[in-house]
XYZ file of C-alpha atoms in Angstrom:
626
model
C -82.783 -31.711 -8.946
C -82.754 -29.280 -6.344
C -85.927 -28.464 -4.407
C -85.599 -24.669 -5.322
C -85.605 -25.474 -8.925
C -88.181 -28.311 -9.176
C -90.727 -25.944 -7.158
C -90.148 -22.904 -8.665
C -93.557 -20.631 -9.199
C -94.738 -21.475 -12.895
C -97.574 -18.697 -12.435
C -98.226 -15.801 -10.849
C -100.530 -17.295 -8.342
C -97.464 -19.550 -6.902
C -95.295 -16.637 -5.987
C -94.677 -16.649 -2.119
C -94.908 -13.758 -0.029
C -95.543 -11.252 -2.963
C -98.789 -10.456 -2.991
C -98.869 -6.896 -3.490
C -96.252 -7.266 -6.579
C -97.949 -10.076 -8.540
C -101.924 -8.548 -8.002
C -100.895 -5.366 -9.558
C -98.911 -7.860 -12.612
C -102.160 -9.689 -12.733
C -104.646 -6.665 -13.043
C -102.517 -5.484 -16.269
C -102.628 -8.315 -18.423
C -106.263 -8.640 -17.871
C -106.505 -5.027 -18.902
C -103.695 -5.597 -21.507
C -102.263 -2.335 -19.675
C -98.528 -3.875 -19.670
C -96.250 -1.683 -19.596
C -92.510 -1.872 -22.018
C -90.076 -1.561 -19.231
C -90.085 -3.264 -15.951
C -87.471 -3.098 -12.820
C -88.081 -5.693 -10.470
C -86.193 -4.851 -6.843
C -85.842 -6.763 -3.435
C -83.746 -9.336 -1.422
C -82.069 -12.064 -3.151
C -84.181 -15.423 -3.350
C -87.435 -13.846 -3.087
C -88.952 -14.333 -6.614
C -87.465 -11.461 -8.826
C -86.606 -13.798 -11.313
C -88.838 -16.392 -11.654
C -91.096 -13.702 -11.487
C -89.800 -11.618 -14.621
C -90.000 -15.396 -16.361
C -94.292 -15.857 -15.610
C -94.395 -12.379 -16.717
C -92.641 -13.271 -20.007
C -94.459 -16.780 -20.545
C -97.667 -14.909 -19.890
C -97.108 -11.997 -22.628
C -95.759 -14.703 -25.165
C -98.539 -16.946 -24.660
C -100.838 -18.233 -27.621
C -104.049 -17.314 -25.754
C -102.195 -14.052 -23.971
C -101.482 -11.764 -22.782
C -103.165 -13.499 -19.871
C -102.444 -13.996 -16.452
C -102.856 -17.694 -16.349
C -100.724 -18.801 -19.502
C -102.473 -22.247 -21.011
C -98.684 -24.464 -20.093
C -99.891 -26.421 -23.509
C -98.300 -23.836 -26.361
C -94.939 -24.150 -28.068
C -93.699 -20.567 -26.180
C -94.942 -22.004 -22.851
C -93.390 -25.619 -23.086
C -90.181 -23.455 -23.663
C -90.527 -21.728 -21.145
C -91.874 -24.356 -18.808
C -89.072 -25.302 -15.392
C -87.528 -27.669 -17.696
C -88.180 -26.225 -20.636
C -85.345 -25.649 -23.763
C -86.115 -21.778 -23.860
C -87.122 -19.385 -26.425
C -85.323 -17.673 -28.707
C -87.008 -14.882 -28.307
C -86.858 -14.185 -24.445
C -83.461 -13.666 -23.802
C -81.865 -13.735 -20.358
C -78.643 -11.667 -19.669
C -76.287 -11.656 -16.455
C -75.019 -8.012 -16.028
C -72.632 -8.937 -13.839
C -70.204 -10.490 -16.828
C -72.895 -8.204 -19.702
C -72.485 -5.256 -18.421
C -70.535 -2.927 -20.577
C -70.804 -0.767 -23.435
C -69.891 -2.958 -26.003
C -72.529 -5.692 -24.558
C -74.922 -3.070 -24.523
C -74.681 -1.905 -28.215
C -74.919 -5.511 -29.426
C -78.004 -5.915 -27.605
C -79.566 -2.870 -28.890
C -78.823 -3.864 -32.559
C -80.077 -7.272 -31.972
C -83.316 -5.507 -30.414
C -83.858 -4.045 -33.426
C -84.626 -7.347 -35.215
C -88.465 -8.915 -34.929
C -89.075 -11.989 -33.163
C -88.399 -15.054 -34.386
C -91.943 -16.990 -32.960
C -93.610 -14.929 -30.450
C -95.419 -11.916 -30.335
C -92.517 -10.384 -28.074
C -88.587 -10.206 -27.997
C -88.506 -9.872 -23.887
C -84.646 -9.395 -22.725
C -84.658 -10.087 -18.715
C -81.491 -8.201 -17.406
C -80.457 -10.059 -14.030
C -78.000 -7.916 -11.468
C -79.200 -4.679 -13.180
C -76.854 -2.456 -11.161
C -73.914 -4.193 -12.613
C -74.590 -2.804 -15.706
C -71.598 -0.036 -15.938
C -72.943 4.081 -16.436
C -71.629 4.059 -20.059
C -73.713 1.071 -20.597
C -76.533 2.542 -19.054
C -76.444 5.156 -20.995
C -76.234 3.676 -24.442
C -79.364 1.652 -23.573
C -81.298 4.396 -22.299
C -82.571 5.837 -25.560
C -83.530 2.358 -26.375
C -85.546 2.075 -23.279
C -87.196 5.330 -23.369
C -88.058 3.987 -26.985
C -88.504 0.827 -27.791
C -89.991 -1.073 -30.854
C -93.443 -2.565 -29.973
C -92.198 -5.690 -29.887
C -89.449 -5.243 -26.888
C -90.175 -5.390 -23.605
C -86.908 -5.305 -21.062
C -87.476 -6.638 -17.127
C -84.461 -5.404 -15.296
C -84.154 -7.173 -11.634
C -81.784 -5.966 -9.095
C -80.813 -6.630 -5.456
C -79.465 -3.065 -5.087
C -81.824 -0.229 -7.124
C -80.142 2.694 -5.560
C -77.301 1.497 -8.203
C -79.130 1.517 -10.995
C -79.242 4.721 -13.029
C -81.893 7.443 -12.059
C -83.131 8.091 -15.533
C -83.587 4.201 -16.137
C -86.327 3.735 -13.273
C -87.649 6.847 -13.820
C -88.921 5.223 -17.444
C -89.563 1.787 -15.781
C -92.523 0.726 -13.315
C -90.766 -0.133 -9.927
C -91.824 -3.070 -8.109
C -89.957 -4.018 -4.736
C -90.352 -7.551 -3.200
C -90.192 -8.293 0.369
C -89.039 -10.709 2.383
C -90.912 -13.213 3.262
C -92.488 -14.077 7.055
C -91.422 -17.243 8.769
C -95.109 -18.267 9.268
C -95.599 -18.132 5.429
C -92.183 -19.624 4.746
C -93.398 -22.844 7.605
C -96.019 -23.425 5.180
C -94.777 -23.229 2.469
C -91.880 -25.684 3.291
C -94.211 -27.979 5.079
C -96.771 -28.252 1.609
C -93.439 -29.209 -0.184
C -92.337 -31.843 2.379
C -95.912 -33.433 1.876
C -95.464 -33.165 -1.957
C -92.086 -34.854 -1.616
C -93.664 -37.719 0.796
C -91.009 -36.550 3.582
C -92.582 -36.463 7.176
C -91.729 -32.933 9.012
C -91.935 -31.823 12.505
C -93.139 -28.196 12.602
C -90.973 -27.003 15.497
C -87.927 -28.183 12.792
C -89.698 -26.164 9.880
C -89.744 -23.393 11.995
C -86.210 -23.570 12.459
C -85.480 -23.818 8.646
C -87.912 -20.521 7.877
C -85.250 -19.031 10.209
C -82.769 -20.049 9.040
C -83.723 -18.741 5.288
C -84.067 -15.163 6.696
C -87.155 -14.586 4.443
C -85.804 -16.507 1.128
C -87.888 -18.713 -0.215
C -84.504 -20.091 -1.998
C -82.570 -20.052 0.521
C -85.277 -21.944 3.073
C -85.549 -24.462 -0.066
C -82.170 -24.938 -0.458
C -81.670 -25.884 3.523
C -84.552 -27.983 3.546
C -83.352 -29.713 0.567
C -79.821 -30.834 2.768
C -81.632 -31.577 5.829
C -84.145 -33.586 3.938
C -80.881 -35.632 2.597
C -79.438 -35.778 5.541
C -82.237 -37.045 7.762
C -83.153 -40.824 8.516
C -86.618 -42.615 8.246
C -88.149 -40.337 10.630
C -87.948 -37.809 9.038
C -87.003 -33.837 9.402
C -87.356 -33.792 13.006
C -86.187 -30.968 15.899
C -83.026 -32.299 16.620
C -81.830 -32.860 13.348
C -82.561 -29.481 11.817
C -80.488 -27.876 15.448
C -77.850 -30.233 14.723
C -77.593 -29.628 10.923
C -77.959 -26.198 11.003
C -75.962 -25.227 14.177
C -78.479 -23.196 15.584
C -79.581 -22.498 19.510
C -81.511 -25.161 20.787
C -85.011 -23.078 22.335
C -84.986 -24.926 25.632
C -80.921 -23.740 25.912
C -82.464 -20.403 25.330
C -84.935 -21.014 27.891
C -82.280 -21.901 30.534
C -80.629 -18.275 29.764
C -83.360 -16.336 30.266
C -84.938 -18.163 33.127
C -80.782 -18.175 34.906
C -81.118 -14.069 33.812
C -83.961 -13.511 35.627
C -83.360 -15.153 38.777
C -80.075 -13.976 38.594
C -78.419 -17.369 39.113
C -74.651 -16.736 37.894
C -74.140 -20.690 38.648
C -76.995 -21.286 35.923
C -76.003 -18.780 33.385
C -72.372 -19.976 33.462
C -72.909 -23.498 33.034
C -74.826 -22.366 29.740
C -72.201 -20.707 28.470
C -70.013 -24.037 28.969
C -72.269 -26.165 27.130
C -72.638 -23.820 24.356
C -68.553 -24.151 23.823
C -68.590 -27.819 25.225
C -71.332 -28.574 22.282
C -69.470 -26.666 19.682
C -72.391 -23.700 18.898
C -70.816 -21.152 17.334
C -70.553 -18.283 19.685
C -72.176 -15.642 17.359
C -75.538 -18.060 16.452
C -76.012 -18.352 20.030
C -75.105 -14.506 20.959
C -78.117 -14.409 17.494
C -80.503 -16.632 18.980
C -80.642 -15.153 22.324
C -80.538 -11.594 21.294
C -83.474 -11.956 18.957
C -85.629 -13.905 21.756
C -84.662 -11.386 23.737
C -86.293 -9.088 21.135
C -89.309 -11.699 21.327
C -89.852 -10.562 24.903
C -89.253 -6.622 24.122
C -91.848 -7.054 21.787
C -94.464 -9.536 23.860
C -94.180 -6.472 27.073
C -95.446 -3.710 24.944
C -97.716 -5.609 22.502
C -99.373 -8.431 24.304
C -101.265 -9.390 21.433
C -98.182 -9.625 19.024
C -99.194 -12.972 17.844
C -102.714 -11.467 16.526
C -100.759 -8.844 14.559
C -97.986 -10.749 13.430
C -95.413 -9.161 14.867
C -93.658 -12.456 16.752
C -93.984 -15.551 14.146
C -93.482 -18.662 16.856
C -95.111 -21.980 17.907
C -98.026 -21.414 20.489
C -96.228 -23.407 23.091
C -92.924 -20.940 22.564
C -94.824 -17.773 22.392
C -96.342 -19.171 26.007
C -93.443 -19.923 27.412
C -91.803 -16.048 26.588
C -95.030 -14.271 28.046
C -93.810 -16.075 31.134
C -90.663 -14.961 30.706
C -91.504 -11.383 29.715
C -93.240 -10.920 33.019
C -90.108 -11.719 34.540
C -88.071 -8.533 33.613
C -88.746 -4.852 33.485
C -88.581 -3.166 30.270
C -85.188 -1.222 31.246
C -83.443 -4.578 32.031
C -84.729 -5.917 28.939
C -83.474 -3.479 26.807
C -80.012 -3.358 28.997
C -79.752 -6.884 28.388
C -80.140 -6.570 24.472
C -78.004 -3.880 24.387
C -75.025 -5.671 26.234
C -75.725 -9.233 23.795
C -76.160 -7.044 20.840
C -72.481 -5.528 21.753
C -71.110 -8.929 22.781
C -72.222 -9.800 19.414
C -69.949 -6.899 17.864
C -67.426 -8.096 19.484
C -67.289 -11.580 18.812
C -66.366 -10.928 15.648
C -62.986 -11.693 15.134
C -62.904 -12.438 18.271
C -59.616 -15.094 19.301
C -61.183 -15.993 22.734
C -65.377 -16.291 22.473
C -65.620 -18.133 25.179
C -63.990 -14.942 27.447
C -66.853 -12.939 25.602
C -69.652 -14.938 26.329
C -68.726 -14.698 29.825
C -67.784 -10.876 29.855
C -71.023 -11.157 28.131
C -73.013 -13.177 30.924
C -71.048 -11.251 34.090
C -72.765 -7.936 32.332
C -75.944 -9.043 32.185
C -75.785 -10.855 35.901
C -74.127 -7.224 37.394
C -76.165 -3.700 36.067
C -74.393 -1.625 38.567
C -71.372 -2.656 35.615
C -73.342 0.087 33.517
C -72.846 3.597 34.906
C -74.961 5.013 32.773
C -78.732 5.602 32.610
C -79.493 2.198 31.252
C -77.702 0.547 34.125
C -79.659 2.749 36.584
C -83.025 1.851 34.697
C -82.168 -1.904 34.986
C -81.468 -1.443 39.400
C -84.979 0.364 39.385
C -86.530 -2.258 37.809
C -84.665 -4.983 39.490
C -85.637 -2.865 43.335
C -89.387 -1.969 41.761
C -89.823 -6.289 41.185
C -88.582 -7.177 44.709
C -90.722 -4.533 46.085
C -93.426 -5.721 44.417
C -93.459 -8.872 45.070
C -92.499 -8.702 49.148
C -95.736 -9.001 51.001
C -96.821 -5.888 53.206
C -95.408 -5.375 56.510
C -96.965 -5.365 59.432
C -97.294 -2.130 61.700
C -94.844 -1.895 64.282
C -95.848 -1.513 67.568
C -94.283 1.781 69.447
C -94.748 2.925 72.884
C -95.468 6.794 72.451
C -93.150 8.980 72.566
C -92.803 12.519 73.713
C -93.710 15.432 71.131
C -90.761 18.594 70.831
C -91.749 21.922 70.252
C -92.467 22.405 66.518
C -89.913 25.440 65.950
C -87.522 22.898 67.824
C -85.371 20.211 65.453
C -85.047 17.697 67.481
C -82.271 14.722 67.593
C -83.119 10.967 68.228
C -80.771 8.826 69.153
C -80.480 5.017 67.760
C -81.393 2.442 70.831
C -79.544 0.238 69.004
C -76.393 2.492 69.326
C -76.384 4.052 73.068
C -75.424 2.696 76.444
C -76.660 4.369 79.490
C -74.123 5.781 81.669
C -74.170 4.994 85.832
C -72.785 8.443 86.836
C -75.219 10.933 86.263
C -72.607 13.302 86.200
C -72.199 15.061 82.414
C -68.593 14.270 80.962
C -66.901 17.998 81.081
C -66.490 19.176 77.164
C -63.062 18.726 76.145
C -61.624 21.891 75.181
C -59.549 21.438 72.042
C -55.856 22.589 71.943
C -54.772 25.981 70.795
C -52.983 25.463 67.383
C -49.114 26.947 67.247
C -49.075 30.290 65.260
C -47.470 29.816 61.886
C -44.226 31.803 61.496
C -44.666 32.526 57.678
C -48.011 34.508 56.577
C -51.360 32.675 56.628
C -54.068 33.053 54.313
C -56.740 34.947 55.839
C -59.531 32.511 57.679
C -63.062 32.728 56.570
C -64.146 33.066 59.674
C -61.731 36.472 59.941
C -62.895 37.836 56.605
C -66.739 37.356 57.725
C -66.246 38.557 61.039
C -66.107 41.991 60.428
C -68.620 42.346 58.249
C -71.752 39.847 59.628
C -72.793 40.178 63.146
C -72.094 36.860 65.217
C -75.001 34.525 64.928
C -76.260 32.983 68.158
C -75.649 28.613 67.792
C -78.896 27.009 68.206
C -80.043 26.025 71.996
C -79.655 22.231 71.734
C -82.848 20.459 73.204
C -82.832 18.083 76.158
C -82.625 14.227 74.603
C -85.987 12.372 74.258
C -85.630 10.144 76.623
C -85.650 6.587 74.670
C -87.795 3.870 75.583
C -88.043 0.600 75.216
C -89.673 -0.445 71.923
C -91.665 -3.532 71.347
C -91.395 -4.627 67.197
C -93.369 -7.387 65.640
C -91.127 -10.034 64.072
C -92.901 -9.578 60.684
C -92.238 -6.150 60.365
C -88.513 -6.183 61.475
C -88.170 -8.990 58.723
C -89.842 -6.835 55.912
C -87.680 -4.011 57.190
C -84.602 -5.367 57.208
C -85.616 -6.657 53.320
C -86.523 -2.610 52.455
C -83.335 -1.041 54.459
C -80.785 -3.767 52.574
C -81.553 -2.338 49.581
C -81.728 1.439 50.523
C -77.700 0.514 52.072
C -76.770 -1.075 48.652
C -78.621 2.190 46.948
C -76.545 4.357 49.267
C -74.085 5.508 47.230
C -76.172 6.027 44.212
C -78.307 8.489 46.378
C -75.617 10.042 47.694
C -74.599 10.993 43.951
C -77.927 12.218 43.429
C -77.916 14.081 46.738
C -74.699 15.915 45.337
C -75.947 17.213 42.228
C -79.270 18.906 44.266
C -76.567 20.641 46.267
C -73.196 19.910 47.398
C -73.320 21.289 51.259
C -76.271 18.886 51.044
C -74.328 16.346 50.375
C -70.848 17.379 52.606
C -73.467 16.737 55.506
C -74.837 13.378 54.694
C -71.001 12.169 53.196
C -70.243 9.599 56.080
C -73.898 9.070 57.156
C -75.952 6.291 56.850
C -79.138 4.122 56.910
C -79.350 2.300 60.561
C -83.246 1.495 60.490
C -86.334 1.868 58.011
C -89.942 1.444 59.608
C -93.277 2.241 58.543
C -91.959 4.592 56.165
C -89.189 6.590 57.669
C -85.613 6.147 57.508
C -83.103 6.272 60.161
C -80.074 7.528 58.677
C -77.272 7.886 61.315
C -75.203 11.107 61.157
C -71.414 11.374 63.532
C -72.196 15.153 64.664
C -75.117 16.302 66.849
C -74.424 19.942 65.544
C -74.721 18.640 62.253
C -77.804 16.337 62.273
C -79.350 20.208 63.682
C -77.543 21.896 60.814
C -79.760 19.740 58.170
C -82.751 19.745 60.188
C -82.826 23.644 60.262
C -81.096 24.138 56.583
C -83.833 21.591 55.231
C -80.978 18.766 54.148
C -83.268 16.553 55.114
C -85.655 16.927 52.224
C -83.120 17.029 49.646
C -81.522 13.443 50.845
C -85.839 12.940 50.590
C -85.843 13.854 46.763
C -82.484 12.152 46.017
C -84.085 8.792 47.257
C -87.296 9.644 45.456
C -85.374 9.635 42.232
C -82.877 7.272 42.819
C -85.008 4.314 44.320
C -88.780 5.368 43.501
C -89.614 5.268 46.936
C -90.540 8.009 49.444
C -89.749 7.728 52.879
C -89.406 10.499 55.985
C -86.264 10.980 57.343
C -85.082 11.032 60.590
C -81.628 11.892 61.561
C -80.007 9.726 64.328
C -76.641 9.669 66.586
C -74.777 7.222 64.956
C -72.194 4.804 66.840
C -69.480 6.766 65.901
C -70.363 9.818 67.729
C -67.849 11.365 70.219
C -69.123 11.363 73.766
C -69.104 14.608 74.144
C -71.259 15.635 71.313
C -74.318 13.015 72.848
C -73.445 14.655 76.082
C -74.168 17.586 74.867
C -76.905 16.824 72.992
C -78.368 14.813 76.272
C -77.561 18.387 78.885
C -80.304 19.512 80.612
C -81.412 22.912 80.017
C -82.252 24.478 83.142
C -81.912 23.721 87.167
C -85.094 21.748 87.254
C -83.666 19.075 84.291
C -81.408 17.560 87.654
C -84.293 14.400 87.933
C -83.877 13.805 83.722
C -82.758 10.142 83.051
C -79.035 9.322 83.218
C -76.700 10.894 80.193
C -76.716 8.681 77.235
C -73.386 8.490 75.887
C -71.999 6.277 72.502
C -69.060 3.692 72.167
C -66.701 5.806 70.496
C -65.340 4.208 66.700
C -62.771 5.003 64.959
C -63.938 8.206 62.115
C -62.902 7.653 58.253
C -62.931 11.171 57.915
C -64.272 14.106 59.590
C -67.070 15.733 59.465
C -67.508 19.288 58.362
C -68.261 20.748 62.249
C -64.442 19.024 63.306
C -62.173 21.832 64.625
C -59.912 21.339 62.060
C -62.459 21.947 59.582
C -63.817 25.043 61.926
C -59.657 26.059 61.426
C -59.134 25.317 57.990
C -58.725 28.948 55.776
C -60.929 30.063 53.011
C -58.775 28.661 50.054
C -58.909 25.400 51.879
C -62.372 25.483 52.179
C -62.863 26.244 48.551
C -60.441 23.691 47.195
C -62.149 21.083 49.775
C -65.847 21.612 49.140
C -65.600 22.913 45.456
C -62.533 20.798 44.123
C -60.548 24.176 43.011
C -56.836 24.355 42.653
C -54.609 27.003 44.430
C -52.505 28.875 40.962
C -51.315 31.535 42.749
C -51.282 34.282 45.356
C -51.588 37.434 45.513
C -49.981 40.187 48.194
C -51.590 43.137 49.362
């Protein structure tokens, strides 16, 4: 006989899980309080029926109603597990009962006293089978019965049974059960059965049930059959039951973590080499992954029984929880749970649990807010856990006015030039005139109107000077700068939606140098590196980074390598007569420009509509003459 049947609850006080359903039962048959009608609602394999039978075998009892029926009187040896039955509780199956015609026979029949007992009890199993016309010619019956009827309705699905039915019943709803209850109950019945068990194996079988005590009887039944000498151990239940072996689990999280693609990959090919099925591992990992959710925001979630696992699991995940930060752990159960979606169905799982692994290796592949949450907490962990650096040591440096903005120029980037001598500006070449008509300039339609603002005097360059830097700090700087260049472009974006001129002056700068808390972010014009110092650029780019990277730095614009020589000369003139002893000219190595910045003549040149369909991304539909 099958385990489920030859353990089945034979009183109220060997019901699993239901605590709050059979204590209420239990208080009104002491009080003989019972009521005529009951409907009995909850998962399947969870005790509705078996149950509905205790509450029948305890009304019918000799020495009843009682709570505890005697098991020695002719109605409770027929309704004992392997009892014959009683003709007077009668058990009907809506699912093939459930129409009018059934119903009107059973409400003559009802009608009729019982044969034995002290009650004709009709237990209705599947109630929301039972069809609306059915329903309705048994309601009067319910609202009204003789005293000798009492109906139990049990259901998987109440919202299907008829409104005016429960409204004349009392409702009880059973729960599923936990997986720590379910372990011990499975582990008393491998003891009664003589059967050795490993608990890690239980475990597994609670799971596997989902929180039916039939179910999680019925597995352990075939894995007790199907076990050798030893017993029900670890590796048998995995292997029986196809599910995720923990320490494969383990490698996934731990390859996740340290972001080893290697690791994670090889995973993925022993979970196909071994034959898993894709969606019970895609399960397994996503609800460990929900393990470690939980563990970060409730440390004590084994006290409060919110994570039902062995002690040396639950150790191993706080481990693991520390590992992450809560946006990359929710990230990552958001990309398995959608993996799992698409698995379904799927006629190439092993490309989806490798889309699936490539996700949760790359969050940059998210361009949404999760994936941005995820880099944070990813840049937030490596900053954390770099030690500090140590303080450079600078020679001093000379101070500029404070109403000046002042330019520094990268050492890194300059070569000092013998002839001191200043290059002679290059005066750019007068464009042909057009011989159609040109749209008016910008600088012609503002001319007439705005008086000619003076350019800003240019200061003398700081002379540079050799700089002595610790090795320690240039290797925790280069750490902190490598990630501000891979965060470039995400500040950048940010930059752009604080304000777009903003962010047409920093478009082909960037990061050359990050120490002791400012950042050296190389700019290609020296009239615009004074353009953001003076138009306050500078703390804009300072926000963006704020928000983008949780990190606040100075900055400090720079020449970058890719300045013309004749904007550092420029920036290097002297100022007046007695400037003639100032250090030799620092010029850059000219490099080839991607594009040009927004002081180029061309862009000087370029007409209003260009400017507007450049800066603001509008399209020319027409003109108009005048």
């Amino acid at each position: 006989m099958a385990l489920y049947r030859t353990y089945r609850p034979a009183s109220l006080d060997a019901v699993v899980g239901q605590d709050h359903v059979t204590g209420p039962l239990r208080r009104a048959l002491e009080n003989d309080r019972v009521n005529h009608a009951y409907l009995f609602s909850g998962p399947r394999g969870c005790g509705k029926t078996s149950t509905a039978r205790i509450l029948a075998r305890s009304l019918n009892c000799a020495q009843g109603p009682t709570p505890n029926p005697c098991g020695e009187c002719q109605s409770c040896l027929d309704l004992a597990a392997n009892g014959v039955g009683s003709i007077d509780v009668i058990e009907l199956d809506a699912a093939s009962h459930g129409g009018v015609e059934d119903t009107r026979d059973l409400r003559e029949r009802a009608m009729f006293a019982p044969a034995s007992s002290r009650y004709k009890i009709y237990i209705i199993d599947e109630a929301h089978m039972v069809t609306t016309a059915g329903f309705n010619a048994l309601l009067k019956l319910v609202e009204e019965p003789p005293d000798h009827v009492r109906f139990i309705f049990a259901t998987t699905e109440v919202d299907k049974v008829l409104p005016t039915i429960r409204s004349r019943t009392h409702n009880y709803t059973f729960r599923l059960v936990s997986a720590k209850v379910l372990a011990e109950h499975l582990a008393s019945v491998c003891a009664a059965e003589g059967v050795p068990a490993d608990p890690a194996a239980l475990a597994l079988v609670a799971r596997a049930g989902a929180g039916s005590v039939r179910d999680s009887l019925s597995i352990l039944s075939q894995v007790i059959s199907g076990c050798g000498p030893e017993g029900v151990t670890y590796a048998e239940a995995v292997a029986q039951l196809g599910m995720t072996d923990g320490a494969l689990l383990d490698e996934t999280v731990d390859a996740m973590a340290a972001h080893d693609g290697a690791a994670l990959f090889m995973v993925v090919d022993r979970v196909m080499e071994a034959g898993h099925e894709p969606r019970r591992f895609a399960t397994d990992l996503l609800e460990r992954l929900r393990d470690l959710i939980v563990l970060q925001h409730v440390p004590h979630a084994v006290e409060v029984k919110l994570i039902d696992a062995p002690e040396d699991q639950v150790a191993r995940e706080v481990v693991q929880a520390a590992a992450f930060g809560a946006a990359e752990l929710a990230r990552a159960a958001d990309v398995v749970s959608e993996a799992l979606s698409d698995l379904r169905g799927a006629t190439a799982p092993r490309l989806h649990l490798e889309l699936m692994a490539a996700r949760l290796l790359l969050p940059a592949s998210d361009a949404d807010e999760r994936g941005t949450r995820a880099r944070l907490d990813q840049l937030e962990r490596r900053m954390s856990a770099q030690p500090p650096a140590a303080a450079a040591v600078l020679s001093p440096a000379s101070v500029p006015a404070a109403d000046t903005p002042t330019i520094t120029v990268a050492p890194e980037a300059v070569r000092v030039v013998t002839d001191s001598t200043p290059a002679p500006a290059q005066t750019p070449p007068a464009k042909p005139a057009s011989t159609g008509r040109a749209p008016r300039k910008l600088s012609e339609v503002t001319e007439s109107s705005a008086p000619k603002a003076q350019p800003p005097e240019i200061p003398a360059a700081v002379a540079v000077q050799p700089t002595a830097v610790t090795a320690s700090n240039t290797s925790s700087d280069e750490s902190g700068l490598a990630e501000m260049r891979s965060m470039w472009p995400a500040v950048l974006d940010a930059l752009k939606t604080y304000s777009r001129v903003a962010w047409m002056a920093f478009a082909n700068s960037a990061p050359i140098s990050l120490s002791n808390g400012v950042l050296a972010v190389a700019i290609d014009s020296a009239g615009t590196a004074i353009n953001i110092r003076s138009s306050g650029h500078d703390e804009r780019l300072r926000q963006a980074i704020l928000d983008v990277m949780r990190r606040d730095v100075k900055i400090d614009v720079v020449l970058a390598p890719n300045a013309s020589g004749a904007a550092a000369a420029a920036a290097a003139a002297p100022t007046s007569a007695a400037a003639e002893d100032a250090p030799p000219a620092v010029v850059l190595p000219p490099i080839e420009v991607d594009a040009p910045s927004i002081d180029d003549e061309d862009a000087v040149e370029e007409s209003g509509v260009d400017l507007v369909m450049r800066t603001l991304g509008a399209t020319q539909i027409g003109e108009i003459q005048h």
